[in-house]
Amino acid sequence: MTRARMFPRMAVALLAAAGAVGAQAAVMQYAGTLGGARVTVQIEVENQVAAGLYFYDRYRTPIGFKPTMQRNGPRMLDEVDAGGLPTARLRFDQHDFFASTRALTGTWTDYRSRRQLPFRLDLAAYSDWQATVAGAPFAILQLASTERFYFRVPGDEGAPVARIEVLAKADGALVQTLVLPAPTCNRGMRTVEVAVEQARTVLRLPESARCPGAVFALDPRGGRFERLSP
């Protein structure tokens, strides 16, 4: 399904003009193993800069990768902690993150202990500004999460965002779909922000001149998000 069919053309044009991240980017999602643990990995590449996230399937808490300029030679990504400090490195045997590369292999190295583990990742889904292949429908995993939930943005990379999926970390089940009052800009894995405000867990889509915002708060009694604005 093309973006023109998913949203009115005028909305697409306005949001593209606003500089939404991913207008000509690519997102790859992989399923595989790191050591003996099952993992899910998402890599975003835009203007030769790779970033992304991964999580252990047992916990489903996203861990970010430091944005890295991709040069000739094997690819490398640094895993970072909540403060943005590198904690481990993934060194890939491959020289690219293209859809034609169906599997990635390499070595994970912990910076502190120097412990090393092998990894293998198989391509599960791929989306860029031209096409979506392997695995449909496509949904972009979000870096932000809460203690109980993680989030996805359904739709092709670069397409305006109309809804947010809330999933349980415990089992990966879809708990809730948040429908936005108006389509907003796609910022890739950073479309959603999470914060604690006035003792409430708040999910926010930032507002800008041409990107409508939205704010949802978690009801601790029912365990569901409710829209606060606009």
JSON list of N, CA and C in Angstrom, two decimals, residues 133-169:
[
{"chain": "A", "resi": 133, "resn": "VAL", "atom": "N", "xyz": [9.55, -4.63, 2.13]},
{"chain": "A", "resi": 133, "resn": "VAL", "atom": "CA", "xyz": [9.69, -6.04, 1.76]},
{"chain": "A", "resi": 133, "resn": "VAL", "atom": "C", "xyz": [9.82, -6.88, 3.02]},
{"chain": "A", "resi": 134, "resn": "ALA", "atom": "N", "xyz": [9.65, -8.13, 2.87]},
{"chain": "A", "resi": 134, "resn": "ALA", "atom": "CA", "xyz": [9.78, -9.14, 3.93]},
{"chain": "A", "resi": 134, "resn": "ALA", "atom": "C", "xyz": [8.88, -8.83, 5.09]},
{"chain": "A", "resi": 135, "resn": "GLY", "atom": "N", "xyz": [8.04, -9.32, 5.55]},
{"chain": "A", "resi": 135, "resn": "GLY", "atom": "CA", "xyz": [7.28, -9.00, 6.75]},
{"chain": "A", "resi": 135, "resn": "GLY", "atom": "C", "xyz": [6.37, -7.80, 6.59]},
{"chain": "A", "resi": 136, "resn": "ALA", "atom": "N", "xyz": [5.10, -7.99, 6.44]},
{"chain": "A", "resi": 136, "resn": "ALA", "atom": "CA", "xyz": [4.15, -6.89, 6.35]},
{"chain": "A", "resi": 136, "resn": "ALA", "atom": "C", "xyz": [2.93, -7.24, 7.19]},
{"chain": "A", "resi": 137, "resn": "PRO", "atom": "N", "xyz": [2.24, -6.29, 7.81]},
{"chain": "A", "resi": 137, "resn": "PRO", "atom": "CA", "xyz": [2.56, -4.86, 7.78]},
{"chain": "A", "resi": 137, "resn": "PRO", "atom": "C", "xyz": [3.77, -4.53, 8.62]},
{"chain": "A", "resi": 138, "resn": "PHE", "atom": "N", "xyz": [4.38, -3.39, 8.29]},
{"chain": "A", "resi": 138, "resn": "PHE", "atom": "CA", "xyz": [5.61, -2.97, 8.95]},
{"chain": "A", "resi": 138, "resn": "PHE", "atom": "C", "xyz": [5.29, -2.05, 10.12]},
{"chain": "A", "resi": 139, "resn": "ALA", "atom": "N", "xyz": [6.03, -2.18, 11.21]},
{"chain": "A", "resi": 139, "resn": "ALA", "atom": "CA", "xyz": [5.85, -1.32, 12.38]},
{"chain": "A", "resi": 139, "resn": "ALA", "atom": "C", "xyz": [7.22, -1.00, 12.96]},
{"chain": "A", "resi": 140, "resn": "ILE", "atom": "N", "xyz": [7.47, 0.28, 13.24]},
{"chain": "A", "resi": 140, "resn": "ILE", "atom": "CA", "xyz": [8.77, 0.73, 13.73]},
{"chain": "A", "resi": 140, "resn": "ILE", "atom": "C", "xyz": [8.80, 0.67, 15.25]},
{"chain": "A", "resi": 141, "resn": "LEU", "atom": "N", "xyz": [9.72, -0.11, 15.79]},
{"chain": "A", "resi": 141, "resn": "LEU", "atom": "CA", "xyz": [9.90, -0.19, 17.24]},
{"chain": "A", "resi": 141, "resn": "LEU", "atom": "C", "xyz": [10.39, 1.15, 17.78]},
{"chain": "A", "resi": 142, "resn": "GLN", "atom": "N", "xyz": [9.93, 1.51, 18.97]},
{"chain": "A", "resi": 142, "resn": "GLN", "atom": "CA", "xyz": [10.32, 2.77, 19.59]},
{"chain": "A", "resi": 142, "resn": "GLN", "atom": "C", "xyz": [11.36, 2.56, 20.68]},
{"chain": "A", "resi": 143, "resn": "LEU", "atom": "N", "xyz": [12.28, 3.52, 20.78]},
{"chain": "A", "resi": 143, "resn": "LEU", "atom": "CA", "xyz": [13.33, 3.42, 21.79]},
{"chain": "A", "resi": 143, "resn": "LEU", "atom": "C", "xyz": [12.78, 3.64, 23.20]},
{"chain": "A", "resi": 144, "resn": "ALA", "atom": "N", "xyz": [11.80, 4.51, 23.33]},
{"chain": "A", "resi": 144, "resn": "ALA", "atom": "CA", "xyz": [11.21, 4.80, 24.64]},
{"chain": "A", "resi": 144, "resn": "ALA", "atom": "C", "xyz": [10.31, 3.65, 25.08]},
{"chain": "A", "resi": 145, "resn": "SER", "atom": "N", "xyz": [10.30, 3.40, 26.38]},
{"chain": "A", "resi": 145, "resn": "SER", "atom": "CA", "xyz": [9.43, 2.36, 26.93]},
{"chain": "A", "resi": 145, "resn": "SER", "atom": "C", "xyz": [9.13, 2.69, 28.39]},
{"chain": "A", "resi": 146, "resn": "THR", "atom": "N", "xyz": [8.20, 1.95, 28.97]},
{"chain": "A", "resi": 146, "resn": "THR", "atom": "CA", "xyz": [7.91, 2.08, 30.40]},
{"chain": "A", "resi": 146, "resn": "THR", "atom": "C", "xyz": [8.31, 0.78, 31.08]},
{"chain": "A", "resi": 147, "resn": "GLU", "atom": "N", "xyz": [8.06, 0.69, 32.36]},
{"chain": "A", "resi": 147, "resn": "GLU", "atom": "CA", "xyz": [8.40, -0.54, 33.08]},
{"chain": "A", "resi": 147, "resn": "GLU", "atom": "C", "xyz": [7.61, -1.73, 32.55]},
{"chain": "A", "resi": 148, "resn": "ARG", "atom": "N", "xyz": [6.38, -1.50, 32.10]},
{"chain": "A", "resi": 148, "resn": "ARG", "atom": "CA", "xyz": [5.50, -2.58, 31.67]},
{"chain": "A", "resi": 148, "resn": "ARG", "atom": "C", "xyz": [5.30, -2.67, 30.17]},
{"chain": "A", "resi": 149, "resn": "PHE", "atom": "N", "xyz": [5.49, -1.55, 29.45]},
{"chain": "A", "resi": 149, "resn": "PHE", "atom": "CA", "xyz": [5.10, -1.51, 28.05]},
{"chain": "A", "resi": 149, "resn": "PHE", "atom": "C", "xyz": [6.23, -1.04, 27.14]},
{"chain": "A", "resi": 150, "resn": "TYR", "atom": "N", "xyz": [6.19, -1.51, 25.89]},
{"chain": "A", "resi": 150, "resn": "TYR", "atom": "CA", "xyz": [7.01, -0.93, 24.83]},
{"chain": "A", "resi": 150, "resn": "TYR", "atom": "C", "xyz": [6.07, -0.56, 23.68]},
{"chain": "A", "resi": 151, "resn": "PHE", "atom": "N", "xyz": [6.60, 0.14, 22.66]},
{"chain": "A", "resi": 151, "resn": "PHE", "atom": "CA", "xyz": [5.73, 0.76, 21.68]},
{"chain": "A", "resi": 151, "resn": "PHE", "atom": "C", "xyz": [6.21, 0.53, 20.25]},
{"chain": "A", "resi": 152, "resn": "ARG", "atom": "N", "xyz": [5.23, 0.54, 19.33]},
{"chain": "A", "resi": 152, "resn": "ARG", "atom": "CA", "xyz": [5.52, 0.45, 17.89]},
{"chain": "A", "resi": 152, "resn": "ARG", "atom": "C", "xyz": [4.70, 1.51, 17.16]},
{"chain": "A", "resi": 153, "resn": "VAL", "atom": "N", "xyz": [5.26, 1.97, 16.03]},
{"chain": "A", "resi": 153, "resn": "VAL", "atom": "CA", "xyz": [4.55, 2.88, 15.13]},
{"chain": "A", "resi": 153, "resn": "VAL", "atom": "C", "xyz": [4.26, 2.11, 13.84]},
{"chain": "A", "resi": 154, "resn": "PRO", "atom": "N", "xyz": [3.00, 1.75, 13.58]},
{"chain": "A", "resi": 154, "resn": "PRO", "atom": "CA", "xyz": [2.68, 1.02, 12.35]},
{"chain": "A", "resi": 154, "resn": "PRO", "atom": "C", "xyz": [2.85, 1.93, 11.13]},
{"chain": "A", "resi": 155, "resn": "GLY", "atom": "N", "xyz": [3.25, 1.32, 10.01]},
{"chain": "A", "resi": 155, "resn": "GLY", "atom": "CA", "xyz": [3.34, 2.07, 8.77]},
{"chain": "A", "resi": 155, "resn": "GLY", "atom": "C", "xyz": [4.75, 2.12, 8.23]},
{"chain": "A", "resi": 156, "resn": "ASP", "atom": "N", "xyz": [4.86, 2.46, 6.94]},
{"chain": "A", "resi": 156, "resn": "ASP", "atom": "CA", "xyz": [6.16, 2.54, 6.28]},
{"chain": "A", "resi": 156, "resn": "ASP", "atom": "C", "xyz": [7.02, 3.63, 6.90]},
{"chain": "A", "resi": 157, "resn": "GLU", "atom": "N", "xyz": [8.35, 3.46, 6.79]},
{"chain": "A", "resi": 157, "resn": "GLU", "atom": "CA", "xyz": [9.28, 4.46, 7.26]},
{"chain": "A", "resi": 157, "resn": "GLU", "atom": "C", "xyz": [9.05, 5.76, 6.50]},
{"chain": "A", "resi": 158, "resn": "GLY", "atom": "N", "xyz": [8.91, 6.86, 7.21]},
{"chain": "A", "resi": 158, "resn": "GLY", "atom": "CA", "xyz": [8.70, 8.15, 6.59]},
{"chain": "A", "resi": 158, "resn": "GLY", "atom": "C", "xyz": [7.24, 8.53, 6.42]},
{"chain": "A", "resi": 159, "resn": "ALA", "atom": "N", "xyz": [6.33, 7.56, 6.49]},
{"chain": "A", "resi": 159, "resn": "ALA", "atom": "CA", "xyz": [4.91, 7.87, 6.35]},
{"chain": "A", "resi": 159, "resn": "ALA", "atom": "C", "xyz": [4.41, 8.56, 7.61]},
{"chain": "A", "resi": 160, "resn": "PRO", "atom": "N", "xyz": [3.44, 9.47, 7.49]},
{"chain": "A", "resi": 160, "resn": "PRO", "atom": "CA", "xyz": [2.87, 10.11, 8.68]},
{"chain": "A", "resi": 160, "resn": "PRO", "atom": "C", "xyz": [2.33, 9.07, 9.67]},
{"chain": "A", "resi": 161, "resn": "VAL", "atom": "N", "xyz": [2.39, 9.41, 10.93]},
{"chain": "A", "resi": 161, "resn": "VAL", "atom": "CA", "xyz": [1.98, 8.50, 12.00]},
{"chain": "A", "resi": 161, "resn": "VAL", "atom": "C", "xyz": [0.53, 8.77, 12.38]},
{"chain": "A", "resi": 162, "resn": "ALA", "atom": "N", "xyz": [-0.30, 7.74, 12.37]},
{"chain": "A", "resi": 162, "resn": "ALA", "atom": "CA", "xyz": [-1.71, 7.88, 12.71]},
{"chain": "A", "resi": 162, "resn": "ALA", "atom": "C", "xyz": [-2.08, 7.18, 14.02]},
{"chain": "A", "resi": 163, "resn": "ARG", "atom": "N", "xyz": [-1.25, 6.23, 14.45]},
{"chain": "A", "resi": 163, "resn": "ARG", "atom": "CA", "xyz": [-1.57, 5.49, 15.67]},
{"chain": "A", "resi": 163, "resn": "ARG", "atom": "C", "xyz": [-0.30, 4.91, 16.28]},
{"chain": "A", "resi": 164, "resn": "ILE", "atom": "N", "xyz": [-0.40, 4.59, 17.54]},
{"chain": "A", "resi": 164, "resn": "ILE", "atom": "CA", "xyz": [0.70, 4.01, 18.31]},
{"chain": "A", "resi": 164, "resn": "ILE", "atom": "C", "xyz": [0.22, 2.70, 18.91]},
{"chain": "A", "resi": 165, "resn": "GLU", "atom": "N", "xyz": [1.01, 1.65, 18.79]},
{"chain": "A", "resi": 165, "resn": "GLU", "atom": "CA", "xyz": [0.67, 0.37, 19.40]},
{"chain": "A", "resi": 165, "resn": "GLU", "atom": "C", "xyz": [1.40, 0.22, 20.73]},
{"chain": "A", "resi": 166, "resn": "VAL", "atom": "N", "xyz": [0.65, -0.17, 21.75]},
{"chain": "A", "resi": 166, "resn": "VAL", "atom": "CA", "xyz": [1.19, -0.41, 23.08]},
{"chain": "A", "resi": 166, "resn": "VAL", "atom": "C", "xyz": [1.25, -1.91, 23.30]},
{"chain": "A", "resi": 167, "resn": "LEU", "atom": "N", "xyz": [2.43, -2.43, 23.62]},
{"chain": "A", "resi": 167, "resn": "LEU", "atom": "CA", "xyz": [2.61, -3.87, 23.80]},
{"chain": "A", "resi": 167, "resn": "LEU", "atom": "C", "xyz": [3.17, -4.18, 25.18]},
{"chain": "A", "resi": 168, "resn": "ALA", "atom": "N", "xyz": [2.80, -5.33, 25.70]},
{"chain": "A", "resi": 168, "resn": "ALA", "atom": "CA", "xyz": [3.25, -5.76, 27.02]},
{"chain": "A", "resi": 168, "resn": "ALA", "atom": "C", "xyz": [4.65, -6.36, 26.94]},
{"chain": "A", "resi": 169, "resn": "LYS", "atom": "N", "xyz": [5.53, -5.90, 27.83]},
{"chain": "A", "resi": 169, "resn": "LYS", "atom": "CA", "xyz": [6.87, -6.49, 27.88]},
{"chain": "A", "resi": 169, "resn": "LYS", "atom": "C", "xyz": [6.82, -7.94, 28.34]}
]
